[in-house]
Each structure stands twice: as C-alpha cells, then as structure tokens.
Short mmCIF file of C-alpha atoms and ligand atoms in Angstrom, two decimals:
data_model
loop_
_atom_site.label_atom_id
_atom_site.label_comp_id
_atom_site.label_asym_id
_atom_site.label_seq_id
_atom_site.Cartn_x
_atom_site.Cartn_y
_atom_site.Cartn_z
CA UNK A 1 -173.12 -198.23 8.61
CA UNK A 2 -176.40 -198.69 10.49
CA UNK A 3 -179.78 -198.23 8.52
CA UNK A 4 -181.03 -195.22 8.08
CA UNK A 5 -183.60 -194.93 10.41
CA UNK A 6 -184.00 -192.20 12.40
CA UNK A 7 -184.49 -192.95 16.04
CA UNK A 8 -187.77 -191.28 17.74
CA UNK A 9 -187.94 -188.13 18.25
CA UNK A 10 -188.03 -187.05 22.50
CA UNK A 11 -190.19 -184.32 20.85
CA UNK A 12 -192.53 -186.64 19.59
CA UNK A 13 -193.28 -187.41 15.71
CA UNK A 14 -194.31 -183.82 15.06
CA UNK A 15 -190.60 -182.01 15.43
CA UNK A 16 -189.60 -180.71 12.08
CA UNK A 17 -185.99 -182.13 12.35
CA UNK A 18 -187.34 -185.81 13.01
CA UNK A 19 -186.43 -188.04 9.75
CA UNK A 20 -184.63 -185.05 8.12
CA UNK A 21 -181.00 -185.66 6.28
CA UNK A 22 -178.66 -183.20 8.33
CA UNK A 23 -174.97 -182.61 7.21
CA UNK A 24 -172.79 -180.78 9.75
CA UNK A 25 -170.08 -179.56 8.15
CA UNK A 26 -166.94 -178.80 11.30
CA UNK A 27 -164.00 -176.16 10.65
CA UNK A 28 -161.50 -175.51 12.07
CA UNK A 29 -162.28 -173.36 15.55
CA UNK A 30 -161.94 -174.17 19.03
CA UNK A 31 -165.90 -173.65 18.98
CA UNK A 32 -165.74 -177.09 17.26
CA UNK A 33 -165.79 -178.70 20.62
CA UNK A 34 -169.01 -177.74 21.15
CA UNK A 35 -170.31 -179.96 18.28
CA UNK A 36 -170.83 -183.22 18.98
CA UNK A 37 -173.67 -182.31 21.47
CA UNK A 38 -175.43 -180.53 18.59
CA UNK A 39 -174.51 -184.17 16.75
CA UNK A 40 -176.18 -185.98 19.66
CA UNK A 41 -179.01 -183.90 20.06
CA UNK A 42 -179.93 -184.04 16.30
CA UNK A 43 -179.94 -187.66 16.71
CA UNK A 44 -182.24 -187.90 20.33
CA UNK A 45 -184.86 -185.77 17.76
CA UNK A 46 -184.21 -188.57 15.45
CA UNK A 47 -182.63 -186.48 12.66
CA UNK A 48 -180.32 -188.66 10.39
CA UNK A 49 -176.85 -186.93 10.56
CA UNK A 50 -173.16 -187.03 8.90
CA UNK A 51 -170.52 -185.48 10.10
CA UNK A 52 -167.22 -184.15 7.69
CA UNK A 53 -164.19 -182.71 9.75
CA UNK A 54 -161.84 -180.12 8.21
CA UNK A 55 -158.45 -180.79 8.63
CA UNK A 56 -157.92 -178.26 11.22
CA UNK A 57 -161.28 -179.28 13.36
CA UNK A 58 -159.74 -182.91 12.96
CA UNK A 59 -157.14 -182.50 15.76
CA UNK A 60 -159.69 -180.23 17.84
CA UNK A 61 -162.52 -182.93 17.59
CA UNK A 62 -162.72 -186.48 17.54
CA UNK A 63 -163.96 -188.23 14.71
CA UNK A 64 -164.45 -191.36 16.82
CA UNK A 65 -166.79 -189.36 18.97
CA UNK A 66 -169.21 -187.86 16.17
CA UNK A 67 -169.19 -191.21 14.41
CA UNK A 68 -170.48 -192.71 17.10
CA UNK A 69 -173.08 -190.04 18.49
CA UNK A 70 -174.21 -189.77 14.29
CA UNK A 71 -174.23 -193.67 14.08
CA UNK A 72 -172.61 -193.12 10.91
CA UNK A 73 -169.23 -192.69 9.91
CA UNK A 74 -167.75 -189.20 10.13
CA UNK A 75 -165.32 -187.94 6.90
CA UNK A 76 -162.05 -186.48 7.37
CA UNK A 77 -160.19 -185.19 4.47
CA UNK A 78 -158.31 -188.42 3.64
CA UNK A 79 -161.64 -189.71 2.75
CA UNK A 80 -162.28 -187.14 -0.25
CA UNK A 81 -160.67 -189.55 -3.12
CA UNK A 82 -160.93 -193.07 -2.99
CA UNK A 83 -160.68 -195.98 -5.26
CA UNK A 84 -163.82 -197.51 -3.72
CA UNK A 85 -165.78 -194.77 -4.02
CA UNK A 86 -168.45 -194.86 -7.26
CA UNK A 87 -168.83 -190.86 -6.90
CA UNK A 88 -166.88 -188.36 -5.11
CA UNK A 89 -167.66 -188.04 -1.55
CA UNK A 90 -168.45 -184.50 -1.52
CA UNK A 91 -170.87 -184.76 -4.28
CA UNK A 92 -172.81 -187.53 -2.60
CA UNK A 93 -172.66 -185.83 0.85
CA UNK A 94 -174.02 -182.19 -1.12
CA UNK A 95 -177.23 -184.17 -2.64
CA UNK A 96 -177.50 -186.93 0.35
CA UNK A 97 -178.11 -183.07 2.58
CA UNK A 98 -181.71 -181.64 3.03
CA UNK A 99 -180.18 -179.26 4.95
CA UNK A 100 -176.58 -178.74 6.31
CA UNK A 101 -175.05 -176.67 9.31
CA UNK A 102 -172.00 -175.50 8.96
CA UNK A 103 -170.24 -174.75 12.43
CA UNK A 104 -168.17 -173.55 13.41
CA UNK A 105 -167.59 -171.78 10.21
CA UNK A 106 -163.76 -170.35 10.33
CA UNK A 107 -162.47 -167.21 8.38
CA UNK A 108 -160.46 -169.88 6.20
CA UNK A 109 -163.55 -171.96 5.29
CA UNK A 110 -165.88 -168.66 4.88
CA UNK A 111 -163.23 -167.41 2.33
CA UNK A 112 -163.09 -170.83 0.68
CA UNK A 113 -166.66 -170.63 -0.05
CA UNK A 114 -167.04 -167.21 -0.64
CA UNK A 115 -164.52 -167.47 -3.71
CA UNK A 116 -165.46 -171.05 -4.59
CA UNK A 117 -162.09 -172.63 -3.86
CA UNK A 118 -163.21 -175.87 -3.89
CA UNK A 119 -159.50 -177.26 -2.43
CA UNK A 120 -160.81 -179.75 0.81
CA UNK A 121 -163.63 -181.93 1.40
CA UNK A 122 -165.58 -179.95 3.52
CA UNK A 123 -164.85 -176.83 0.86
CA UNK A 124 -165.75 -178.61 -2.10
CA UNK A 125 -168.79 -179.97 -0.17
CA UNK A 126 -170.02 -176.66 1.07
CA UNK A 127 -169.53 -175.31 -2.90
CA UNK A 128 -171.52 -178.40 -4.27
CA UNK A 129 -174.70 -178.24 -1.90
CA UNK A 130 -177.64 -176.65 -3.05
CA UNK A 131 -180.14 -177.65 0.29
CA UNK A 132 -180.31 -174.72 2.86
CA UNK A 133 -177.36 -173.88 4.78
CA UNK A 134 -177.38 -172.87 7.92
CA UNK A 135 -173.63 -171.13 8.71
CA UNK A 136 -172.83 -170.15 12.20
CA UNK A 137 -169.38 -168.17 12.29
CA UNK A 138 -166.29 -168.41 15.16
CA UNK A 139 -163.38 -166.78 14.95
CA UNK A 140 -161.33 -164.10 17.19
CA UNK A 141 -163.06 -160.50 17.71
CA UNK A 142 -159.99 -158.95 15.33
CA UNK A 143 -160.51 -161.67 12.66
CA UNK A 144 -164.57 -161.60 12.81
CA UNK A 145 -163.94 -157.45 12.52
CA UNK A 146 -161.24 -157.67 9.65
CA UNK A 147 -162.16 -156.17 6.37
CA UNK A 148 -161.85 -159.64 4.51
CA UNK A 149 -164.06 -161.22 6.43
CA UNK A 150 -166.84 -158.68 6.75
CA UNK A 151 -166.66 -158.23 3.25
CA UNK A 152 -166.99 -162.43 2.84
CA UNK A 153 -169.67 -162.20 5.50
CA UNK A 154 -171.44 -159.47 3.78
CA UNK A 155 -171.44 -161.74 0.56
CA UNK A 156 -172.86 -164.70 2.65
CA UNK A 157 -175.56 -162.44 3.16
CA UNK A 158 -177.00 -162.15 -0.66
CA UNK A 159 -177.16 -165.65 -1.00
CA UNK A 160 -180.58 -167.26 -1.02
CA UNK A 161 -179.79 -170.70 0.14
CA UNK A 162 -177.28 -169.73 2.99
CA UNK A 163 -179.57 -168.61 6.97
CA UNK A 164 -176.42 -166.55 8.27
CA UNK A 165 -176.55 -166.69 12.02
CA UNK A 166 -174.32 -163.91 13.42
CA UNK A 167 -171.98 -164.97 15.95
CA UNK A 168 -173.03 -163.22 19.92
CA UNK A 169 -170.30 -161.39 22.08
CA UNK A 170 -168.31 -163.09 25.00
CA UNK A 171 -165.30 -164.46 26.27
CA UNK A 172 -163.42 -166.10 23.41
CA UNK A 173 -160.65 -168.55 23.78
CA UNK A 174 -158.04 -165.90 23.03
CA UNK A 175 -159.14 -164.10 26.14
CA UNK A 176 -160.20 -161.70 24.30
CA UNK A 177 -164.00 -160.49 25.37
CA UNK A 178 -166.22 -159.28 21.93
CA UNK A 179 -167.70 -160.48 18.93
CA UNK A 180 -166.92 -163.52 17.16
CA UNK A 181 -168.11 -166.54 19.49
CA UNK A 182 -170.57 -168.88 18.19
CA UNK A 183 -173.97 -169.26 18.37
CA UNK A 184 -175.00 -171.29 21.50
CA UNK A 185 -176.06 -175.24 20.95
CA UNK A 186 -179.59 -174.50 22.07
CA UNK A 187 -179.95 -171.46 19.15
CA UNK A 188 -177.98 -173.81 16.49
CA UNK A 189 -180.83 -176.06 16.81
CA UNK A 190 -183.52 -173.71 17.13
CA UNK A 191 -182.25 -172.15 13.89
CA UNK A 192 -181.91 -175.51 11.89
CA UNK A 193 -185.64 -176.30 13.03
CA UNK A 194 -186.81 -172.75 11.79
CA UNK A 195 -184.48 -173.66 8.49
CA UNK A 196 -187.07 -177.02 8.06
CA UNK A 197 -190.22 -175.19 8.92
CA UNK A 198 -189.45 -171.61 6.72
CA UNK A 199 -186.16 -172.05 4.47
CA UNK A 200 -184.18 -169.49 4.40
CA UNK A 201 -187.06 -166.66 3.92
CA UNK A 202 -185.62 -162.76 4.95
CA UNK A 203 -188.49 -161.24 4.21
CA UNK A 204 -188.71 -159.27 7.60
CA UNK A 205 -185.38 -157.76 6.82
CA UNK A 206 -185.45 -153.89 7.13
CA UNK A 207 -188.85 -154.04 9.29
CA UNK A 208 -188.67 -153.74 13.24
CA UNK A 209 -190.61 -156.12 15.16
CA UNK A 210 -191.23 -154.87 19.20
CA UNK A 211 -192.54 -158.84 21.10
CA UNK A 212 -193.77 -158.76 24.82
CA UNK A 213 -193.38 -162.39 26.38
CA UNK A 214 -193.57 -163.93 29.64
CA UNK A 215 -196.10 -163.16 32.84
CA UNK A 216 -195.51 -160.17 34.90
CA UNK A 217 -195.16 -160.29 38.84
CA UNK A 218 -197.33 -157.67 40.96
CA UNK A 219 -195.49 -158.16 44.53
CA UNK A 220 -197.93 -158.40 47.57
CA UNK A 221 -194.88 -158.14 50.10
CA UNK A 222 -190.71 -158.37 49.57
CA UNK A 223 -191.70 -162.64 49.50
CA UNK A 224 -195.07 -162.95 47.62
CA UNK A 225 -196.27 -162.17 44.41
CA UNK A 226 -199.76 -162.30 41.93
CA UNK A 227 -198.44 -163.81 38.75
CA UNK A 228 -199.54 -166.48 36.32
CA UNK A 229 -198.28 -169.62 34.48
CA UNK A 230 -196.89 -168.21 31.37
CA UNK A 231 -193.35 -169.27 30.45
CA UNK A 232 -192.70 -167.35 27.41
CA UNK A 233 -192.08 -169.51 25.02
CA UNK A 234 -194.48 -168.32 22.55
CA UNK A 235 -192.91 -165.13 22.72
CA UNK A 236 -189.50 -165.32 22.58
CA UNK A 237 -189.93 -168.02 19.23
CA UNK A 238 -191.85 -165.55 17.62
CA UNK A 239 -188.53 -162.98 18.34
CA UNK A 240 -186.43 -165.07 17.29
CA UNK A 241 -188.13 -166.49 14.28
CA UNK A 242 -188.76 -162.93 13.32
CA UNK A 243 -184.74 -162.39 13.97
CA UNK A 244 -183.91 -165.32 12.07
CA UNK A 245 -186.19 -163.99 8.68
CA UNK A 246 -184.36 -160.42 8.56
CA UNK A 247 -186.24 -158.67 11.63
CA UNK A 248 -184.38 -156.29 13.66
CA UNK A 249 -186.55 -156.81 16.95
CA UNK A 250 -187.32 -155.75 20.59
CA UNK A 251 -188.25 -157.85 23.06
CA UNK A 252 -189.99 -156.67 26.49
CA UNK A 253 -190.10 -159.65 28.85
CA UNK A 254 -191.42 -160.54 32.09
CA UNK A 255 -189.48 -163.56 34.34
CA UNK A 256 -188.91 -166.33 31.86
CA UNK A 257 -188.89 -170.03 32.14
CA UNK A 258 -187.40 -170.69 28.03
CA UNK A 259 -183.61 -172.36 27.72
CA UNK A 260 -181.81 -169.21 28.36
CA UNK A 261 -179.48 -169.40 24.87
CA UNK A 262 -183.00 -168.96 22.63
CA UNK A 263 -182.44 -164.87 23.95
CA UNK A 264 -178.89 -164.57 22.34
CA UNK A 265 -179.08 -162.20 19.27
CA UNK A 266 -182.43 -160.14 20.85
CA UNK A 267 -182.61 -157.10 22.03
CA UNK A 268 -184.01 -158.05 25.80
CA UNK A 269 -185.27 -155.54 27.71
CA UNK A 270 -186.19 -157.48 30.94
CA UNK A 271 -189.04 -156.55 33.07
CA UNK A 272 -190.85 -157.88 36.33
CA UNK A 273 -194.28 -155.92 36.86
CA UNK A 274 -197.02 -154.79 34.34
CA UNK A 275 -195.54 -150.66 35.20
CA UNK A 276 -192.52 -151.67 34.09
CA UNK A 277 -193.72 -153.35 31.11
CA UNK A 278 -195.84 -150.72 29.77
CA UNK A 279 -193.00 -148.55 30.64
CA UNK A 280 -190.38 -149.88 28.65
CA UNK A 281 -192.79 -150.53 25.40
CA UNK A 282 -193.64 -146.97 25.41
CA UNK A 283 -190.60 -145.58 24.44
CA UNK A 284 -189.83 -148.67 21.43
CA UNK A 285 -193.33 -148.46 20.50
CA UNK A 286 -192.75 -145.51 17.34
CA UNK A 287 -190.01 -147.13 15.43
CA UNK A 288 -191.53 -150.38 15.34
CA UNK A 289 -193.62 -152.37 12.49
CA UNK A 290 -195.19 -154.79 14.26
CA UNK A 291 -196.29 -155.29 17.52
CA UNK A 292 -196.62 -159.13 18.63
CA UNK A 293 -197.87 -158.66 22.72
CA UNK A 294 -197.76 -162.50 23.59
CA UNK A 295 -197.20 -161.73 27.45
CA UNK A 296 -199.44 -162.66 29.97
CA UNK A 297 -200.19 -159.37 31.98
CA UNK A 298 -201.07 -159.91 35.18
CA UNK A 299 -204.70 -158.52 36.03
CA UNK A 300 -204.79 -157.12 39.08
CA UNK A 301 -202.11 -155.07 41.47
CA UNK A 302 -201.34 -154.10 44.89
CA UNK A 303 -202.68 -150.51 45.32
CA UNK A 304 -199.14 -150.13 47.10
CA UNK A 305 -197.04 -153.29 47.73
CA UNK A 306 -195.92 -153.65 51.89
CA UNK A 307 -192.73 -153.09 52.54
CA UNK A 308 -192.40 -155.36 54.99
CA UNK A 309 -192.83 -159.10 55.08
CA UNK A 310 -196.53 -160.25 55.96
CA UNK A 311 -196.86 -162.29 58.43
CA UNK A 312 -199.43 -165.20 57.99
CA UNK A 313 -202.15 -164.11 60.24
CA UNK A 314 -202.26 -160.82 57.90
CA UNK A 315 -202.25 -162.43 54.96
CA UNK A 316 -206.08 -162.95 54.52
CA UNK A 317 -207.28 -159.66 55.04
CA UNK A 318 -204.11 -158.73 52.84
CA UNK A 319 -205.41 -160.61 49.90
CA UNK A 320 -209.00 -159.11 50.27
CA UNK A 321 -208.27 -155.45 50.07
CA UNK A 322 -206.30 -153.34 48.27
CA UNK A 323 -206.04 -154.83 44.63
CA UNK A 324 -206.29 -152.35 41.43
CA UNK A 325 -206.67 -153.52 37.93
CA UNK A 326 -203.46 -153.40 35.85
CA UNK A 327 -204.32 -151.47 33.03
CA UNK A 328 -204.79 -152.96 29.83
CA UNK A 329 -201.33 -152.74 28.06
CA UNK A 330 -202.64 -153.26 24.52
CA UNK A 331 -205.22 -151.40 24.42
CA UNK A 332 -203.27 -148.65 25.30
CA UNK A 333 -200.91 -149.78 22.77
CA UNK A 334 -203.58 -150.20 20.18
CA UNK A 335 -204.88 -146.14 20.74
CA UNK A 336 -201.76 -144.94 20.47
CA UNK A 337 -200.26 -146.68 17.48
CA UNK A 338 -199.17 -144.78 14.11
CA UNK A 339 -201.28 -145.53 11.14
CA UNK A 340 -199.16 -148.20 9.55
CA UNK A 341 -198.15 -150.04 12.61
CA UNK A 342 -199.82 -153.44 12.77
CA UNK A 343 -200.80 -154.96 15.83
CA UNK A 344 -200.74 -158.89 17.16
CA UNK A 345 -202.74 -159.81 20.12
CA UNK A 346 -202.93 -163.09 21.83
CA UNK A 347 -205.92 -164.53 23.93
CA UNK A 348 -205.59 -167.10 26.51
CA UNK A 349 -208.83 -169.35 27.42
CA UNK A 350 -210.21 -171.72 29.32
CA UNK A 351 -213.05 -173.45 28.00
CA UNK A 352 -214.79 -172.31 24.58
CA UNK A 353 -212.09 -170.48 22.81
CA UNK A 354 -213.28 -168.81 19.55
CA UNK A 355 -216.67 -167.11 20.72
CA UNK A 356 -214.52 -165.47 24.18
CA UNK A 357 -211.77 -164.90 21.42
CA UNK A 358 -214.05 -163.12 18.92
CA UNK A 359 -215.72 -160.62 22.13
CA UNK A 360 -211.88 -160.26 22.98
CA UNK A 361 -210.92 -159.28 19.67
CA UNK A 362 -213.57 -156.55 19.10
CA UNK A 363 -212.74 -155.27 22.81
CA UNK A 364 -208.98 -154.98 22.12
CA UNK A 365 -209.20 -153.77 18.38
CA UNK A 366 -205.79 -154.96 16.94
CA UNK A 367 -205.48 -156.14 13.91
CA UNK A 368 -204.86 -160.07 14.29
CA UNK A 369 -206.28 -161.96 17.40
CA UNK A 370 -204.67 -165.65 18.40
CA UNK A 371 -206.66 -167.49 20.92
CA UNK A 372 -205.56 -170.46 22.45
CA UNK A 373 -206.85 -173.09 25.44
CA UNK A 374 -205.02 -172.68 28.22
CA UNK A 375 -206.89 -175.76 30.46
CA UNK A 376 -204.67 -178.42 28.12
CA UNK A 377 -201.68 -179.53 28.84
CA UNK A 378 -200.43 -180.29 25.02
CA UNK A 379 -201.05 -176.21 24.32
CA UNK A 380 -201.23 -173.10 25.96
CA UNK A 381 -198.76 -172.16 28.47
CA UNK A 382 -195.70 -173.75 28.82
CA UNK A 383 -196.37 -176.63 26.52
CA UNK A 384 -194.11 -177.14 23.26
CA UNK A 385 -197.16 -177.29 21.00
CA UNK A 386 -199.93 -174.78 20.70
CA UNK A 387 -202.93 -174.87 18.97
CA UNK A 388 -206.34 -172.21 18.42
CA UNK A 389 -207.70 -169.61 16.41
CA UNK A 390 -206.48 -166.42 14.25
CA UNK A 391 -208.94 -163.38 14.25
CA UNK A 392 -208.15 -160.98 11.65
CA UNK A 393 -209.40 -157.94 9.64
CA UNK A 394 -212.63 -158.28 7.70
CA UNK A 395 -214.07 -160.98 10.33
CA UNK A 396 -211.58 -163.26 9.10
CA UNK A 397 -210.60 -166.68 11.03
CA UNK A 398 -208.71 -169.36 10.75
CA UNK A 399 -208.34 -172.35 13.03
CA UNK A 400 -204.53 -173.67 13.79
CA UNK A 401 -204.40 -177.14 14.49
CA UNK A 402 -202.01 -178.76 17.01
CA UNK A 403 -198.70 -177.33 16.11
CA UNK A 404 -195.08 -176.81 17.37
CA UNK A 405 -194.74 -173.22 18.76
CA UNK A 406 -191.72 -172.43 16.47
CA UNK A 407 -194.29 -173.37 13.22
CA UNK A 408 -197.01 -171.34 14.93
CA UNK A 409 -194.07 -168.73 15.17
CA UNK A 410 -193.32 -168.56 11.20
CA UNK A 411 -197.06 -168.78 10.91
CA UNK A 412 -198.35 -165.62 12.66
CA UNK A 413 -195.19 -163.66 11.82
CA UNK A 414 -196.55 -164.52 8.03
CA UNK A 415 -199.82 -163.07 9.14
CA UNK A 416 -198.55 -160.23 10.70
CA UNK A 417 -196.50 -159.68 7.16
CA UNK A 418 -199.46 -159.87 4.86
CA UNK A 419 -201.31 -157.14 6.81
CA UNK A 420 -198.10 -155.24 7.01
CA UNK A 421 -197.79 -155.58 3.07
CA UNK A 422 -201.02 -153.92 2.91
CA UNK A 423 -199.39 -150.98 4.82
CA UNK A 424 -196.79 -148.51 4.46
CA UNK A 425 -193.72 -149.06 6.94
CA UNK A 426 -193.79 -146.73 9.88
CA UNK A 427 -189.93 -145.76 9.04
CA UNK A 428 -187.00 -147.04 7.00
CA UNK A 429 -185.16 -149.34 9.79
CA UNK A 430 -181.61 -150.42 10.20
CA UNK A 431 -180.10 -152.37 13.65
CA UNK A 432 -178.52 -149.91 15.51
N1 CTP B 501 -203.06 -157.77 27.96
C1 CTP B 501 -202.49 -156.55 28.22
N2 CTP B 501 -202.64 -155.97 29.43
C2 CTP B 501 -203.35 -156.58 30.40
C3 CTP B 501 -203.92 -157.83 30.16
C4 CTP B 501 -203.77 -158.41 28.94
O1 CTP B 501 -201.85 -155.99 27.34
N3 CTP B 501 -203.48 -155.98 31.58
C5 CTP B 501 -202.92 -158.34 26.61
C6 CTP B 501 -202.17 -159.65 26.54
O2 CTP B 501 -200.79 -159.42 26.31
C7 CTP B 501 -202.82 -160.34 25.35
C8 CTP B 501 -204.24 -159.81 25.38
O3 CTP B 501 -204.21 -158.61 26.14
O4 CTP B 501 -202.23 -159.95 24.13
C9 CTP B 501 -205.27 -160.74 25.99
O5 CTP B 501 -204.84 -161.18 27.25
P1 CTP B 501 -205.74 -162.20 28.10
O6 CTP B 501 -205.03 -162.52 29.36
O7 CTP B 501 -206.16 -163.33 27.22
O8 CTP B 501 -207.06 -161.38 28.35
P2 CTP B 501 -207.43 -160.26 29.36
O9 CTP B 501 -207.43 -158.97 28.64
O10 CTP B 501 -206.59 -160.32 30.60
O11 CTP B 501 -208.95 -160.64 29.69
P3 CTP B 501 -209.52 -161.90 30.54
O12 CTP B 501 -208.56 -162.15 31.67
O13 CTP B 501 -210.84 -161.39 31.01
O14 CTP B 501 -209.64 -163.07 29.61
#
C-alpha cells in the first residue's frame, strides 16, 4: 500500500476534505457506477480514501478500478476474516474513518443497518463506525416508496451521527421516472465537505430559509443586456448548507454560473430580471424564517427594453437615455417583513470595505450585514474563497478571514440562527 499521504489538494491547502480519512462504503445499486469518480475526485482534493464493495456492488464495480483511483487496496467481502489479519477488518476500517460515505446505499444495506445485522463486511462496518456518516440512498421509485424502507429511512433520520441525503427524482435504470436516484457526484462531495466543516448539525430543521443568488439581467434589446459578475455561488452554498442542516428552503435565482448538480434537492425558482425577482420573493416571503438576499441586483433598468435589435450606430445614444433605478429589493423586503423574520444582507465593495459596509448596513436596516471586496480575485464574485466583515445587531462586527464559501456558508447560516433563537418562528414549517 502506498504511504499515506494525501496528494495536494487542486483546491489548494485550505479545502476541508484535504488530509481527511474518507471510507466509501459501495452497495449494491446500479448507481454504484457512478463511484469511482467520487473515489478519484476525493483523491485530486487529496483526501486519503478506502474503498469496501458489497457483494452485490462487486460485480457492478470494479475493485481493480477503485483500488487504483484510492491508491489503496479496495475490500470485498472475502477480505472480512483472515488469518493475517491482527484485528477484524471492519473494526479497523470503522476507527481508521473520520468520516465515511455510504453510496449508493441499497434497501438491503439500509435494513442491515437499521436493525444492526451485522452479517457482511460493509454491514458490520457501517454498524461499528462511530465518525459521521454521510448515506446517500438508490433504489427503484416502488422500493424507495415501500413502507419498509420509509420506515428504515425515517429511523436513519433520528440518528445523530448519520447526514441523510435524500435521493432527487429522474430516470432510473428500471425505466421507471421518480424518486429514488442518487444524489449527483458534484452534491456527494459538496455534502461530505459540509460533513468536515459542520458534522452532522440539523438544527435548521423545521425553519424555512427563502436565499436570492446570482445577478439579474435588465435587457437593453432582444441581444444585449446590463448585468454584473456575480456567479452565485455564495448563494446557492448557503441553500444548500441550510438544506443539508434541516432547512426546508427557497431559492430565487438569477442566471447562474455554479456546477449545475449543487441545485438538486432546492426549491429553484429561476429568474432573469430584478421584476421578476422581486416578484417571485413576494409571494415566499410570509412563510419564511430567514431571509439570506446574496444576489447581485442589477442597479439600473431600461425604462422599456426595444423590441427590436439595435443597430450599432444607435447604440450610444441608447446607452445614454432611458435608464431607471431598479428598486431596492431588500429594502422593500426589510419594510415589509413580519416581526420574527430575520433578515441577511450582503454588501459587495470595491476598495475600503467595512466603513461603505457599516453606511450600507444602517441604509438597508436588516439584521446581519456581510461585506466583502469584490476588486480581488481570491474573494468576492466568482472566486471559491470569500473573505470580509459581519454587521450585526447592537453595532456588532466581526471580521471573516479568507475562507472557503461553503465554511462562510455554515458560518452566516449560524449567525442568522442565533438571531433567529432570539425570535419566535414566523410559523410552524413542514416541506410541502
Ligand atoms: N440589493 C437589492 N436590490 C437592489 C440592489 C441591491 O436587494 N436593487 C441587495 C443585494 O441583494 C444585497 C444588498 O442589497 O443584499 C447590497 O447590494 P450591493 O450591490 O452591495 O449594494 P447596492 O445597494 O447596490 O449599493 P451600491 O451599488 O451603491 O454599493
């Protein structure tokens, strides 16, 4: 076996998953295919990974393959008891784990750990570990609805070391088109990274979150538009880190440049122009708890877009006439909030950030502020990391130092729940 160093992260020393101990457990669904490119990419961001195959997985995946993307060697169920082994395999793998993913998660291995029958190696393992678990379900939409397996599921749920991530809807292998196919890569990895940076923490569950993310696009002609840089990242983390600690939540979002699979499990309500935006957060705005408004509104409007295609000669005296300022979305938000509701604003500057932050703050009057630079290329939009200030009640503020935007995610969302705390909730919630 190779040593155990971790390769360098692409993300740089700073990702949470770089150096960690990940165990990915593999049952037995067709979804199982889909793992050794989670393997591999836990490795690029220079996690240290074992694989264990159940014996169903083992004729749907190779254990050649993951061996060799893990640099390690991968355990089938032949491995379990052997006379060279000091300890039993499972035992080791359980306390080697800091934390373990376990996908695709069948009906047979949910039911198997559900009841603590500890009869395979990848059973037995699962029973044994006490680091976080991260369990991502696959099955057939009859299976994933059958009584047994809601009923495990619902169990799952209770347990304070297990992050259940609910399979999405789609076509499944069967043919069949519903629920029961697996979480994407992309979210499998975002989830293990929020399982590093916040455990296994629901304590948004039963409070509604509504996020805004993304820039808006104010069209000058059918070809041209005023719009801004904003990819939103920032906002669609903080959904789904919200998601991922109990939240049932909303998200309003302009045109997006984020890895598309990070939306699966949200509520999206896509938008393109600021009238559209405050038009579809009106209606969401009552039932929710929070507000987090991390888009990037565009400032200023075509009094009444053309119809018709410019051509260039018109342009110029097009751009100097005609503009209207967008109205400001949160401040409209912020007059007509009910009492409990606690708002999130975000501030994007150029140049000093915490004395334009504090001006902005008083202007808008939510209840937190974050201001970040937005002239850096390591923070700000579109970057990975983020870094600024947090405005709060009371004159509070807090500088965040250079910071992945998931952590910055967890972090505000635990701001956002300490004010809330101090609050009563607008209404009992449930997903609809
Ligand atoms: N915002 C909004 N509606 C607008 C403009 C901004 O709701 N028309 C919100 C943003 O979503 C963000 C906050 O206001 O939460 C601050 O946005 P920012 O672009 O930093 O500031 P502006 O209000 O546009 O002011 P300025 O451009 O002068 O910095």
């Amino acid at each position: 076996m190779r040593s155990e160093t971790p390769v360098v992260s692409s993300l740089g020393p700073a990702d949470p998953l770089a150096g960690r101990r990940v165990l990915v457990l593999i049952s037995g669904s067709i979804a199982a295919v889909k793992l050794p490119l989670v393997v591999s990419a836990l490795v690029q961001r220079g996690a240290l990974v074992r694989c264990v195959l159940s014996p169903s997985a083992e004729r749907l995946v190779s254990a050649v393959a993951l061996a060799s993307l893990s640099r390690a060697p991968c355990h089938i169920e032949s491995d379990q008891w052997s006379h060279r082994a000091a300890r039993p395999l499972h035992i080791e793998l359980a306390e080697w784990a800091e934390v373990v993913l376990v996908a695709p998660l069948s009906a047979t291995s949910l039911a198997r750990w559900v009841q603590g029958l500890a009869d395979t190696l990848l059973a037995s393992t699962l029973i044994a570990c006490e680091a976080p678990v991260l369990a991502a379900p696959a099955m057939n939409s009859a299976m994933w609805a059958a009584p047994a397996v809601r009923r495990n599921w619902r169990e799952l749920q209770g347990w304070e070391h297990v992050l259940p991530l609910e399979p999405g809807s789609g076509l499944l292998a069967c043919d069949r088109v519903g629920d029961g196919r697996m979480a994407a890569p992309e979210l499998l990895l975002l989830a293990l990274e929020s399982l590093v940076l916040a455990g296994c923490r629901r304590d948004w569950r039963g409070r509604r979150l509504l996020v805004s993310a993304g820039p808006t696009r104010e069209p000058l002609d059918p070809a041209r538009c005023l719009t801004n840089f904003s990819s939103g990242r920032m906002g669609v983390l903080l959904a789904q880190a919200a998601r991922l600690r109990g939240a049932s939540v909303d998200l309003v979002h302009g045109p997006l440049t984020v890895v598309p699979e990070w939306l699966e499990g949200l509520r999206c309500h896509p938008v393109v122009t600021a009238a559209e935006m405050e038009a579809a957060l009106g209606p969401l705005q009552g039932g929710a708890d929070a507000i987090a408004m991390a888009a990037a509104v565009a400032d200023h409007r075509r009094r009444a877009p053309q119809a018709a295609k410019l051509p260039k000669q018109a342009l110029t005296d097009a751009l100097r006439s005609d503009w209207e300022a967008v109205p400001d979305l949160l401040a409209g938000l912020v007059q007509r909030r009910p009492p409990a509701q606690v708002i999130l604003g975000f501030a994007a500057q150029s140049g000093e950030v915490l004395e334009q932050a504090r001006a902005k703050f008083a202007r808008k009057g939510c209840d937190l502020l974050f201001a970040n630079p937005i002239d850096r290329t390591d923070a700000g939009f579109g970057a990975a990391s983020n870094e600024g200030w947090l405005l709060g009640p009371g004159e509070r503020q807090r500088p965040i130092g250079s910071t992945g935007k998931l952590a910055l995610a967890h972090e505000l969302l635990s701001a956002l729940a300490e004010v809330m705390a101090l609050r009563a909730p607008v209404q009992a919630t449930a997903d609809p």
